[in-house]
XYZ file of C-alpha atoms in Angstrom:
591
model
C -65.358 -26.254 -129.654
C -64.257 -23.374 -127.379
C -66.897 -22.099 -125.100
C -67.284 -18.297 -124.954
C -67.947 -16.340 -121.781
C -68.822 -12.671 -122.424
C -69.257 -9.907 -119.894
C -69.993 -6.186 -120.520
C -69.308 -3.481 -118.057
C -72.215 -3.171 -115.605
C -74.472 -0.196 -116.179
C -74.890 1.845 -113.085
C -78.362 1.577 -111.501
C -78.798 5.362 -111.213
C -80.781 6.417 -114.288
C -81.536 5.347 -117.785
C -78.460 4.873 -119.925
C -77.619 6.909 -123.019
C -76.374 5.772 -126.430
C -72.758 6.092 -125.316
C -73.261 3.386 -122.775
C -74.612 1.086 -125.419
C -71.733 1.953 -127.694
C -69.044 1.368 -125.086
C -69.979 -2.051 -123.798
C -73.419 -3.734 -124.003
C -74.163 -3.489 -127.696
C -70.738 -4.667 -129.081
C -70.892 -7.525 -126.548
C -74.292 -8.477 -127.914
C -73.082 -8.441 -131.454
C -70.176 -10.726 -130.584
C -72.419 -13.023 -128.526
C -74.941 -13.385 -131.289
C -72.051 -14.093 -133.832
C -70.542 -16.821 -131.594
C -73.866 -18.485 -130.983
C -74.560 -18.469 -134.708
C -71.212 -20.204 -135.215
C -72.381 -22.986 -132.848
C -70.208 -22.027 -129.854
C -71.736 -22.529 -126.393
C -71.920 -18.926 -125.322
C -72.763 -17.224 -122.089
C -73.365 -13.484 -122.096
C -73.572 -12.048 -118.585
C -74.342 -8.542 -117.446
C -75.993 -6.889 -114.416
C -76.857 -3.562 -112.833
C -74.160 -2.053 -110.599
C -76.191 -1.088 -107.564
C -74.034 -0.014 -104.670
C -72.464 3.310 -103.667
C -73.463 6.754 -102.685
C -75.182 7.768 -105.929
C -77.730 5.015 -105.267
C -78.341 6.195 -101.744
C -78.830 9.762 -102.814
C -81.045 8.879 -105.880
C -83.162 6.608 -103.644
C -83.620 9.349 -101.057
C -84.573 11.860 -103.765
C -87.205 9.357 -105.022
C -88.492 8.796 -101.526
C -87.519 5.103 -101.558
C -85.159 2.870 -99.667
C -82.133 1.794 -101.753
C -83.337 -1.811 -102.128
C -86.730 -0.732 -103.577
C -85.116 1.871 -105.778
C -82.676 -0.600 -107.213
C -85.289 -3.205 -107.795
C -87.348 -0.796 -109.811
C -84.382 0.569 -111.748
C -83.156 -2.899 -112.553
C -86.431 -3.884 -113.971
C -86.473 -0.728 -116.095
C -82.972 -1.318 -117.459
C -83.708 -4.963 -118.055
C -86.752 -4.064 -120.103
C -84.882 -1.395 -122.152
C -82.122 -3.877 -122.808
C -84.568 -6.506 -124.069
C -86.220 -3.879 -126.327
C -82.840 -3.028 -127.802
C -82.222 -6.744 -128.529
C -79.529 -7.252 -125.969
C -79.346 -10.999 -125.737
C -78.060 -11.397 -122.179
C -78.254 -14.984 -120.920
C -78.700 -13.349 -117.550
C -78.965 -9.744 -116.401
C -78.212 -9.776 -112.739
C -77.856 -7.442 -109.743
C -74.739 -6.654 -107.749
C -76.889 -6.507 -104.671
C -77.808 -10.202 -105.066
C -77.131 -12.646 -102.236
C -74.899 -14.579 -104.666
C -72.638 -11.527 -105.172
C -72.593 -10.794 -101.419
C -71.376 -14.322 -100.787
C -68.727 -14.383 -103.492
C -67.349 -10.922 -102.607
C -67.103 -11.824 -98.912
C -65.444 -15.121 -99.707
C -62.835 -13.601 -101.979
C -62.153 -10.793 -99.541
C -61.548 -13.367 -96.711
C -59.204 -15.342 -98.819
C -57.303 -12.210 -99.852
C -56.936 -11.286 -96.127
C -55.753 -14.820 -95.245
C -53.306 -14.700 -98.108
C -51.776 -11.475 -96.943
C -53.091 -9.291 -99.778
C -55.366 -7.077 -97.717
C -54.300 -4.965 -94.780
C -55.932 -2.534 -92.406
C -55.145 1.140 -92.399
C -56.528 4.094 -90.477
C -57.201 6.731 -93.151
C -58.191 10.298 -93.099
C -61.680 10.451 -94.581
C -63.628 13.461 -95.743
C -66.609 14.288 -93.552
C -69.154 16.857 -94.674
C -70.683 18.790 -91.740
C -73.300 20.255 -93.969
C -74.306 16.815 -95.152
C -73.782 15.063 -91.854
C -71.909 12.106 -93.420
C -68.640 10.768 -94.710
C -68.207 11.521 -98.408
C -67.056 8.788 -100.701
C -64.154 9.760 -102.923
C -66.283 10.521 -106.027
C -68.503 12.919 -103.983
C -65.512 15.186 -103.170
C -64.919 17.578 -106.006
C -62.026 19.975 -106.479
C -59.167 20.923 -108.781
C -56.889 18.124 -110.055
C -53.296 18.778 -108.826
C -51.877 17.138 -111.977
C -53.765 18.774 -114.824
C -55.702 21.621 -113.178
C -59.095 20.226 -114.216
C -61.585 22.137 -111.917
C -64.205 19.440 -111.546
C -62.057 16.412 -110.692
C -63.548 13.803 -108.412
C -61.809 12.498 -105.441
C -61.282 9.004 -106.921
C -60.216 9.855 -110.441
C -59.745 12.819 -112.682
C -61.961 12.309 -115.737
C -59.754 14.767 -117.671
C -56.320 13.155 -117.263
C -57.525 9.736 -115.825
C -55.072 9.906 -112.962
C -56.195 8.110 -109.794
C -56.628 10.487 -106.938
C -57.242 10.547 -103.250
C -59.697 13.237 -101.970
C -56.856 14.722 -99.942
C -55.019 15.421 -103.215
C -57.690 17.803 -104.465
C -57.275 21.548 -104.381
C -60.249 23.610 -103.019
C -62.304 20.454 -102.172
C -66.036 20.685 -101.729
C -68.983 18.340 -101.306
C -70.577 17.184 -104.547
C -73.833 16.655 -102.599
C -74.418 20.085 -101.174
C -71.557 22.099 -102.668
C -70.387 23.062 -99.219
C -66.797 23.594 -98.443
C -67.503 22.958 -94.744
C -65.718 19.635 -94.765
C -63.148 18.156 -92.415
C -60.996 15.161 -92.206
C -61.772 12.415 -89.698
C -59.910 9.124 -89.041
C -61.604 5.838 -90.053
C -60.296 2.293 -90.333
C -60.486 0.677 -93.750
C -59.240 -2.360 -95.745
C -56.723 -1.893 -98.538
C -55.982 -4.295 -101.398
C -52.183 -4.383 -101.642
C -52.044 -3.810 -105.328
C -48.380 -2.775 -105.158
C -47.477 -6.481 -104.497
C -48.894 -7.422 -107.875
C -47.065 -4.860 -110.003
C -44.491 -7.152 -111.613
C -47.019 -10.036 -112.017
C -49.568 -7.658 -113.663
C -46.915 -6.140 -115.896
C -45.910 -9.461 -117.251
C -49.576 -10.380 -117.866
C -50.293 -7.096 -119.664
C -47.126 -7.223 -121.685
C -48.201 -10.675 -122.886
C -51.498 -9.138 -124.183
C -49.758 -6.647 -126.409
C -50.910 -7.114 -130.047
C -53.901 -9.194 -129.099
C -55.626 -6.540 -126.960
C -56.376 -3.047 -128.337
C -53.644 -0.490 -127.855
C -56.180 1.680 -125.981
C -56.394 -1.042 -123.277
C -52.749 -1.965 -122.878
C -51.612 1.634 -122.869
C -53.997 2.561 -120.081
C -52.994 -0.471 -118.057
C -49.225 0.163 -118.500
C -49.731 3.854 -117.730
C -51.068 2.874 -114.318
C -48.082 0.506 -113.788
C -45.578 3.071 -114.915
C -46.919 5.583 -112.498
C -46.459 3.086 -109.680
C -49.206 0.808 -108.492
C -50.706 2.029 -105.263
C -52.458 0.022 -102.570
C -56.257 0.626 -102.978
C -58.931 1.143 -100.346
C -61.690 -1.358 -100.910
C -64.106 -0.393 -98.091
C -66.311 2.648 -97.445
C -68.390 4.209 -94.676
C -71.833 3.527 -96.223
C -74.993 1.714 -95.353
C -75.823 0.332 -98.803
C -73.375 -2.217 -100.081
C -71.873 -5.628 -99.393
C -71.048 -5.741 -95.656
C -67.470 -6.653 -94.712
C -68.483 -9.195 -92.072
C -64.915 -9.989 -91.008
C -65.831 -11.963 -87.930
C -65.177 -15.384 -89.556
C -61.842 -14.376 -91.187
C -58.784 -16.322 -90.131
C -55.324 -14.988 -89.467
C -53.163 -13.443 -92.165
C -49.577 -14.725 -92.741
C -48.363 -12.482 -89.924
C -50.764 -14.101 -87.483
C -53.024 -10.996 -87.353
C -56.794 -11.183 -87.343
C -59.003 -8.316 -88.620
C -60.222 -5.625 -86.287
C -63.868 -6.714 -86.342
C -65.049 -3.846 -84.187
C -63.100 -1.300 -86.227
C -64.607 -2.608 -89.402
C -68.095 -2.669 -88.080
C -70.640 -0.989 -90.445
C -68.199 -0.887 -93.341
C -69.131 -2.075 -96.764
C -66.934 -2.941 -99.779
C -66.136 -0.213 -102.323
C -68.390 -0.542 -105.358
C -65.279 -0.961 -107.543
C -64.287 -4.083 -105.539
C -67.622 -5.847 -105.661
C -68.947 -4.796 -109.103
C -66.486 -6.799 -111.194
C -67.011 -9.718 -108.871
C -70.657 -9.572 -109.830
C -69.694 -11.145 -113.192
C -69.244 -14.247 -111.102
C -72.231 -13.469 -108.864
C -74.467 -13.001 -111.879
C -73.312 -16.302 -113.315
C -74.315 -17.948 -110.014
C -77.665 -16.134 -110.229
C -78.107 -17.665 -113.725
C -77.136 -21.037 -112.491
C -79.458 -20.957 -109.563
C -82.296 -19.932 -111.830
C -81.657 -22.548 -114.554
C -80.030 -25.470 -112.723
C -76.804 -25.011 -114.668
C -73.222 -25.428 -113.362
C -71.716 -22.056 -112.914
C -68.232 -23.250 -111.958
C -67.565 -24.789 -115.382
C -67.441 -21.254 -116.674
C -65.178 -19.784 -114.000
C -63.022 -22.330 -112.164
C -60.262 -24.869 -112.682
C -60.010 -27.534 -115.335
C -63.757 -27.395 -115.914
C -63.266 -23.860 -117.408
C -60.148 -24.776 -119.401
C -61.961 -24.592 -122.765
C -63.545 -21.201 -121.978
C -62.436 -18.026 -123.739
C -63.382 -15.133 -121.510
C -64.098 -11.808 -123.361
C -64.818 -8.480 -121.682
C -66.252 -5.324 -123.227
C -66.061 -1.882 -121.533
C -65.490 1.842 -121.979
C -62.049 3.198 -121.454
C -62.926 4.597 -117.975
C -63.491 0.997 -116.748
C -60.199 -0.377 -118.255
C -58.046 0.330 -115.111
C -60.381 -1.576 -112.811
C -60.477 -4.570 -115.146
C -56.773 -4.745 -115.971
C -55.556 -3.914 -112.408
C -58.167 -4.097 -109.610
C -60.156 -7.198 -110.629
C -57.082 -9.142 -111.784
C -55.342 -8.426 -108.469
C -58.369 -9.907 -106.709
C -58.355 -13.094 -108.713
C -54.622 -13.557 -108.846
C -54.459 -12.899 -105.091
C -56.872 -15.827 -104.573
C -55.389 -18.106 -107.260
C -51.760 -17.660 -106.266
C -49.342 -16.949 -103.333
C -46.377 -14.682 -103.277
C -43.403 -16.269 -101.643
C -40.648 -14.580 -99.621
C -38.416 -15.043 -102.699
C -40.821 -13.005 -104.862
C -42.044 -16.042 -106.804
C -45.707 -16.688 -107.382
C -47.020 -20.210 -106.835
C -50.492 -21.759 -107.271
C -52.654 -21.483 -104.159
C -55.481 -23.602 -105.409
C -56.158 -26.437 -107.882
C -59.374 -24.658 -108.896
C -58.218 -21.133 -109.923
C -60.549 -18.467 -111.061
C -60.691 -17.628 -114.752
C -58.930 -14.409 -115.785
C -60.056 -12.526 -118.869
C -58.517 -13.698 -122.138
C -59.567 -10.804 -124.425
C -60.505 -7.274 -123.387
C -62.086 -4.904 -125.789
C -62.104 -1.272 -124.675
C -63.836 1.645 -126.341
C -63.481 5.353 -126.373
C -66.341 7.773 -125.866
C -69.400 8.280 -127.956
C -70.346 11.886 -127.323
C -73.120 14.160 -128.667
C -72.073 16.914 -131.099
C -68.651 16.888 -129.473
C -69.987 17.207 -125.944
C -71.126 14.950 -123.169
C -74.560 13.395 -122.988
C -76.389 15.136 -120.179
C -79.708 14.536 -118.483
C -79.691 17.829 -116.575
C -78.880 19.865 -119.732
C -81.250 17.780 -121.970
C -78.484 17.002 -124.322
C -78.353 13.727 -126.165
C -80.476 10.693 -126.696
C -81.109 8.120 -123.987
C -82.253 4.552 -124.546
C -85.934 5.086 -123.729
C -86.092 8.188 -125.884
C -84.422 6.455 -128.739
C -87.023 3.801 -128.964
C -89.738 6.337 -129.001
C -88.283 7.707 -132.160
C -87.211 4.695 -134.174
C -87.059 0.937 -133.916
C -84.017 -0.597 -132.221
C -82.242 -1.780 -135.394
C -81.824 1.792 -136.614
C -79.796 2.652 -133.492
C -77.983 -0.715 -133.313
C -76.688 -0.333 -136.860
C -75.563 3.225 -136.555
C -73.810 2.646 -133.219
C -71.837 -0.443 -134.414
C -71.004 1.172 -137.731
C -69.616 4.172 -135.806
C -68.196 2.395 -132.798
C -65.617 4.603 -130.992
C -62.722 2.207 -131.286
C -59.631 4.079 -132.542
C -60.844 7.441 -131.137
C -63.826 9.127 -129.638
C -66.903 9.308 -131.930
C -69.739 11.876 -132.053
C -73.421 11.437 -132.665
C -74.697 14.031 -135.127
C -78.345 13.885 -136.346
C -77.557 14.806 -139.952
C -74.904 12.070 -140.243
C -77.243 9.573 -138.524
C -79.943 10.440 -141.069
C -77.628 10.131 -144.050
C -76.121 6.807 -142.919
C -79.435 5.180 -142.038
C -81.004 6.179 -145.302
C -78.105 5.044 -147.379
C -77.192 1.820 -145.582
C -80.418 0.454 -144.262
C -83.133 1.933 -146.509
C -81.291 2.106 -149.912
C -78.800 -0.704 -149.750
C -80.229 -3.397 -147.494
C -83.944 -2.772 -147.375
C -84.356 -1.902 -151.046
C -82.416 -5.069 -152.151
C -84.680 -7.369 -150.048
C -87.928 -5.758 -151.110
C -87.313 -5.481 -154.821
C -86.144 -9.060 -155.310
C -89.022 -10.482 -153.276
C -91.613 -8.390 -154.922
C -90.332 -9.355 -158.314
C -90.490 -12.990 -157.339
C -94.059 -12.655 -156.257
C -95.099 -10.860 -159.460
C -93.229 -12.964 -162.045
C -92.361 -16.336 -160.395
C -95.480 -17.079 -158.262
C -93.638 -16.227 -155.089
C -91.402 -19.303 -155.291
C -87.721 -20.021 -155.598
C -87.611 -20.752 -159.264
C -86.035 -23.702 -161.076
C -84.334 -23.460 -164.522
C -81.290 -22.058 -166.146
C -77.639 -22.477 -165.488
C -75.328 -20.203 -163.631
C -72.879 -18.264 -165.820
C -69.800 -16.077 -165.390
C -71.724 -13.432 -163.496
C -72.793 -15.872 -160.852
C -69.334 -17.408 -160.668
C -67.806 -14.069 -159.962
C -70.464 -13.249 -157.420
C -69.799 -16.539 -155.568
C -65.989 -15.647 -155.374
C -66.679 -12.076 -154.284
C -69.281 -13.212 -151.647
C -67.015 -15.867 -150.243
C -64.278 -13.307 -149.933
C -66.387 -10.642 -148.284
C -68.062 -13.209 -145.945
C -64.561 -14.325 -144.868
C -63.690 -10.714 -144.147
C -66.835 -10.130 -142.165
C -66.186 -13.308 -140.125
C -62.554 -12.283 -139.486
C -63.424 -8.747 -138.389
C -66.031 -10.111 -135.923
C -63.519 -12.650 -134.600
C -61.057 -9.685 -134.091
C -63.739 -7.703 -132.249
C -63.446 -4.974 -134.832
C -66.985 -3.565 -134.783
C -66.590 -0.748 -137.320
C -64.768 -2.897 -139.760
C -67.216 -5.690 -139.423
C -70.125 -3.298 -140.213
C -68.178 -2.063 -143.234
C -67.623 -5.616 -144.466
C -71.303 -6.382 -144.049
C -72.409 -3.319 -145.934
C -70.049 -4.271 -148.728
C -71.693 -7.667 -148.807
C -75.039 -5.992 -149.175
C -73.605 -3.783 -151.996
C -72.458 -6.982 -153.860
C -76.144 -8.103 -153.952
C -77.328 -4.728 -155.320
C -74.614 -4.697 -157.962
C -75.444 -8.195 -159.043
C -79.129 -7.475 -159.444
C -78.377 -4.318 -161.387
C -76.147 -6.239 -163.763
C -78.250 -9.389 -164.033
C -81.485 -7.253 -164.488
C -83.933 -10.147 -164.198
C -86.773 -7.742 -164.849
C -85.400 -7.280 -168.338
C -84.262 -10.882 -168.978
C -87.727 -12.303 -168.097
C -89.175 -10.738 -171.215
C -86.992 -12.829 -173.479
C -85.291 -15.598 -171.481
C -87.235 -16.863 -168.420
C -84.574 -19.388 -167.473
C -81.831 -16.765 -167.403
C -84.129 -14.601 -165.193
C -84.811 -17.586 -163.000
C -81.061 -17.947 -162.281
C -80.914 -14.285 -161.290
C -83.962 -14.481 -159.074
C -82.816 -17.641 -157.420
C -79.404 -16.146 -156.738
C -80.990 -12.963 -155.449
C -83.302 -14.870 -153.029
C -80.323 -16.881 -151.690
C -78.576 -13.508 -151.096
C -81.673 -12.421 -149.026
C -81.286 -15.636 -147.007
C -77.558 -15.059 -146.610
C -78.058 -11.432 -145.545
C -80.652 -12.539 -142.935
C -78.161 -14.843 -141.329
C -75.036 -12.700 -141.315
C -76.783 -9.413 -140.512
C -78.615 -10.803 -137.470
C -75.935 -9.841 -134.968
C -76.361 -6.285 -136.062
C -80.038 -5.828 -136.834
C -81.746 -8.865 -135.243
C -85.383 -7.714 -135.344
C -85.278 -6.920 -139.014
C -83.441 -10.172 -139.784
C -86.097 -12.237 -138.106
C -88.625 -10.631 -140.541
C -86.377 -11.218 -143.566
C -85.644 -14.820 -142.560
C -89.367 -15.501 -142.184
C -90.041 -13.898 -145.572
C -87.866 -16.531 -147.269
C -88.988 -19.409 -145.000
C -85.722 -19.598 -143.076
C -85.261 -20.264 -139.364
C -84.358 -16.909 -137.829
C -81.778 -18.703 -135.648
C -80.025 -20.486 -138.596
C -76.289 -21.064 -138.328
C -73.570 -18.884 -139.661
C -73.077 -19.959 -143.264
C -70.043 -21.647 -144.802
C -68.510 -19.493 -147.523
C -68.738 -22.288 -150.137
C -72.424 -22.759 -149.571
C -73.433 -19.129 -149.047
C -75.532 -18.935 -152.153
C -77.169 -22.364 -151.818
C -79.350 -21.904 -148.764
C -82.847 -22.117 -150.189
C -84.509 -25.216 -151.714
C -86.133 -24.932 -155.103
C -89.841 -24.274 -155.009
C -89.944 -22.740 -151.540
C -92.667 -20.090 -151.072
C -91.420 -16.665 -150.266
C -93.242 -13.416 -149.453
C -92.151 -9.818 -149.614
C -92.343 -8.073 -146.188
C -93.491 -4.562 -145.527
C -90.948 -1.757 -146.078
C -88.057 -2.752 -143.757
C -86.616 0.712 -143.148
C -88.331 3.968 -143.797
C -86.141 6.957 -144.593
C -85.565 9.587 -142.007
C -86.904 12.928 -143.294
C -85.354 16.302 -142.824
C -88.294 17.539 -140.884
C -87.734 14.761 -138.310
C -84.133 15.754 -137.900
C -85.027 19.377 -137.316
C -87.496 18.371 -134.669
C -85.178 15.961 -132.968
C -82.269 18.390 -132.926
C -84.567 20.998 -131.369
C -85.644 18.532 -128.721
C -82.341 16.907 -127.816
C -79.839 19.741 -128.632
C -77.530 20.339 -131.520
C -74.186 21.977 -132.370
C -75.296 25.365 -131.166
C -75.490 23.956 -127.650
C -72.141 22.203 -127.730
């Protein structure tokens, strides 16, 4: 059976994440991980906090803490919130870990020795007002391509073009707002991405049809515009040190300028994806497991590697990180041919799921403007499953999606309270009142049950196929339709009427309904795990039971098993609550 390695884009350490971060990476990855585990696949879901870079230094200073202490506190906070949302990471690591430092430095050394990194003296932005070099993203100005007035020095958020701070018109410091900036020379390391252009294009072209169009189109856009060599070091104190003293010579016989690189750290976008490997090593060190069987050589030949991320992260995972791994795995000959450089190559991603934005009433989530719902606030309002369901059912796959309180209320009330929760509660309560709270014997299935079995098998197959295809919205739709089948069956079978004249016929309906409850608990668990644990317990099932076979989907419960109705699973959201929440978090009038 294929083993499944899953990574979701690393949430940045600076601040609690909003619902859009959940929607764009972590929650879909969790749904898929839970699904694959339920199928019996050996599954490893890895994530971590992305801890390096200037935003961390500035946030730590504002909090009166050193970066290491600040990151430790923020990591613990994000790990706790993730657990409370049911994110089933096998390990939630830290990009500042010793393991990531070691892997990053090792890969950089190998890239240098393979000829894929070179030194350049670059003109860096220095802010006199701030007394420091400014990383690219902390230089703000007007994009020369689209005219966006708040473009960052590394990438324009509006047109997604990769930029250099020197490209910006009317540049200024994002730290102080000062325009008192100057250009100073500084030596840095560059990953020679241009050497990989043809190799990457062939790799991306091969993914067409199996990867979302959003992903391949972004990757090919970068390639079509001409792949540029990319600086991978920065003038910062907080990060993975370059430590080039032990590097060997490159193919031209040159050794790195150790003195010129002194004090440099790797750019966060170089070391952050490497943390997927680093975090796996953290997990292995903590558990005694073998991390290499997930990442290297023949030992990882049966691994399917699946990445989840928002569209802003796609370029770095289809260009930057693959260049790093290809550059270590292979060598580029003088004839332009690539040949293996190692018999234990690193694993490249097999499937990459990219998402568009989830916004708030058509605008961005914003802490400073008090717009939108963040993870800690969401859990103050409602249990995690409410949010999990809505986010997956409205996943921003084909286009951007928008969170609107009124639509959230309507969908939660209809899907979770009326369709799912009402079905579970009414059949279990009826069983308690008329069948001693046990799965009843008696009666024979008829045409109604035969049709239900066919319909359930078909819909279960659709749900399974959509999850396999990483189609989150469609999988939620298929699951809801499965719930609807249960409600339609009970309405038509009407055991509360049949029991008055034909107890055996009612027993068939009740038994079928209870098996539907057990089925729903299993197949809904990737989406609403906390509720499904309650439902599974109510019918005496193991909350971690395997994904059901379609031909046995209505034969899960033994006759005579005791069952017990749970408390109301989902309480409806009232209009007064929506009004209060809209007033607190903002609404369309603020968009």
